[in-house]
CSV table of C-alpha atoms in Angstrom, one decimal:
chain,number,residue,atom,x,y,z
A,1165,MET,CA,10.3,-29.2,-33.3
A,1166,ILE,CA,9.7,-31.1,-30.8
A,1167,LEU,CA,11.3,-30.5,-27.2
A,1168,ASN,CA,11.3,-33.2,-24.8
A,1169,PHE,CA,12.6,-33.6,-21.1
A,1170,TYR,CA,12.1,-35.7,-18.1
A,1171,VAL,CA,10.7,-34.6,-14.5
A,1172,GLY,CA,10.9,-36.3,-11.5
A,1173,VAL,CA,12.8,-38.9,-10.2
A,1174,ASN,CA,11.7,-41.5,-8.7
A,1175,GLU,CA,8.4,-40.7,-10.1
A,1176,VAL,CA,9.4,-40.1,-13.9
A,1177,HIS,CA,7.8,-38.5,-16.7
A,1178,LEU,CA,8.1,-37.5,-20.1
A,1179,VAL,CA,6.8,-33.9,-21.3
A,1180,SER,CA,7.3,-32.5,-24.3
A,1181,PHE,CA,6.4,-29.7,-26.5
A,1182,SER,CA,5.9,-29.2,-30.2
A,1183,PHE,CA,4.5,-26.8,-31.9
A,1184,ASP,CA,3.7,-25.7,-35.3
A,1185,LYS,CA,5.0,-22.3,-37.3
A,1186,MET,CA,2.3,-22.3,-40.2
A,1187,TRP,CA,-0.3,-22.9,-37.8
A,1188,GLY,CA,0.7,-21.7,-34.7
A,1189,GLY,CA,-0.4,-24.7,-33.2
A,1190,THR,CA,0.9,-25.9,-30.0
A,1191,MET,CA,0.7,-29.4,-27.6
A,1192,ILE,CA,2.2,-30.7,-24.5
A,1193,THR,CA,2.2,-34.3,-22.9
A,1194,VAL,CA,3.2,-36.0,-20.2
A,1195,ASP,CA,3.9,-39.4,-21.0
A,1196,GLY,CA,2.3,-39.2,-24.4
A,1197,VAL,CA,-0.3,-37.5,-22.7
A,1198,PRO,CA,-2.3,-34.3,-24.4
A,1199,ILE,CA,-2.3,-32.1,-21.8
A,1200,ILE,CA,-1.9,-28.6,-23.2
A,1201,GLN,CA,-4.0,-28.1,-27.3
A,1202,GLN,CA,-4.2,-24.6,-28.2
A,1203,THR,CA,-3.9,-22.8,-31.8
A,1204,ARG,CA,-2.9,-18.5,-31.0
A,1205,LEU,CA,-2.2,-17.4,-35.0
A,1206,PHE,CA,-1.2,-13.7,-33.3
A,1207,GLY,CA,0.0,-13.2,-29.3
A,1208,GLY,CA,3.1,-11.6,-27.4
A,1209,LEU,CA,6.3,-12.1,-28.4
A,1210,VAL,CA,6.0,-14.1,-25.4
A,1211,ALA,CA,3.4,-16.9,-25.1
A,1212,GLN,CA,3.7,-18.7,-21.9
A,1213,TRP,CA,2.9,-22.2,-20.4
A,1214,ASP,CA,2.2,-23.9,-16.4
A,1215,LEU,CA,1.9,-26.5,-16.0
A,1216,VAL,CA,2.3,-29.2,-12.5
A,1217,VAL,CA,3.5,-32.6,-13.1
A,1218,GLY,CA,3.5,-36.3,-11.1
A,1219,VAL,CA,1.4,-37.3,-8.3
A,1220,ASN,CA,3.3,-38.1,-4.9
A,1221,GLU,CA,6.8,-36.2,-6.5
A,1222,PRO,CA,5.0,-33.0,-8.3
A,1223,HIS,CA,7.2,-30.9,-9.9
A,1224,ALA,CA,6.5,-27.0,-11.0
A,1225,VAL,CA,7.2,-27.2,-15.2
A,1226,HIS,CA,7.3,-23.6,-16.8
A,1227,ILE,CA,7.8,-23.1,-20.8
A,1228,GLU,CA,8.7,-20.0,-22.9
A,1229,LYS,CA,8.4,-19.5,-26.3
A,1230,HIS,CA,9.9,-16.2,-27.9
A,1231,ARG,CA,9.1,-15.1,-30.9
A,1232,PRO,CA,10.4,-12.5,-32.3
A,1233,VAL,CA,9.1,-9.1,-33.1
A,1234,PHE,CA,9.2,-9.8,-37.8
A,1235,MET,CA,8.7,-11.7,-40.1
A,1236,ALA,CA,8.9,-14.2,-37.2
A,1237,GLY,CA,7.0,-17.6,-39.2
A,1238,PHE,CA,10.4,-17.3,-41.3
A,1239,ARG,CA,13.0,-17.1,-38.3
A,1240,ALA,CA,14.2,-18.6,-35.5
A,1241,GLN,CA,12.0,-19.2,-32.2
A,1242,PRO,CA,13.5,-20.3,-29.1
A,1243,VAL,CA,11.6,-22.4,-26.2
A,1244,TYR,CA,13.0,-22.7,-22.7
A,1245,ALA,CA,11.8,-24.8,-20.1
A,1246,TRP,CA,11.7,-24.9,-16.5
A,1247,VAL,CA,11.6,-27.3,-13.9
A,1248,ASP,CA,11.2,-26.3,-10.3
A,1249,GLY,CA,12.8,-23.1,-11.3
A,1250,VAL,CA,16.0,-24.6,-13.2
A,1251,LEU,CA,16.4,-24.4,-16.8
A,1252,VAL,CA,16.8,-28.0,-18.2
A,1253,ALA,CA,16.0,-27.7,-21.8
A,1254,GLN,CA,15.9,-25.3,-24.6
A,1255,GLY,CA,16.0,-25.4,-28.6
A,1256,GLU,CA,14.4,-23.9,-31.6
A,1257,VAL,CA,11.4,-24.0,-33.1
């Protein structure tokens, strides 16, 4: 699953979040450049990532992925993205 959203008004960037349920791999890219790459096989019910996007027009980006308690690999896992505290995108993996 890939969740894409744009950040900025004058300095626009494309942020992409991807997650692989099978291996737990997460990748966050900004304009196609990997910013965060990690693998989490075990973890809490909510995974969170924070980053700042933009140089001349910086924006705080917060991404959360919620995992069900039972059989998480077979159930939908909602993903939410906020920019400067405003929900801008959501989807499921």
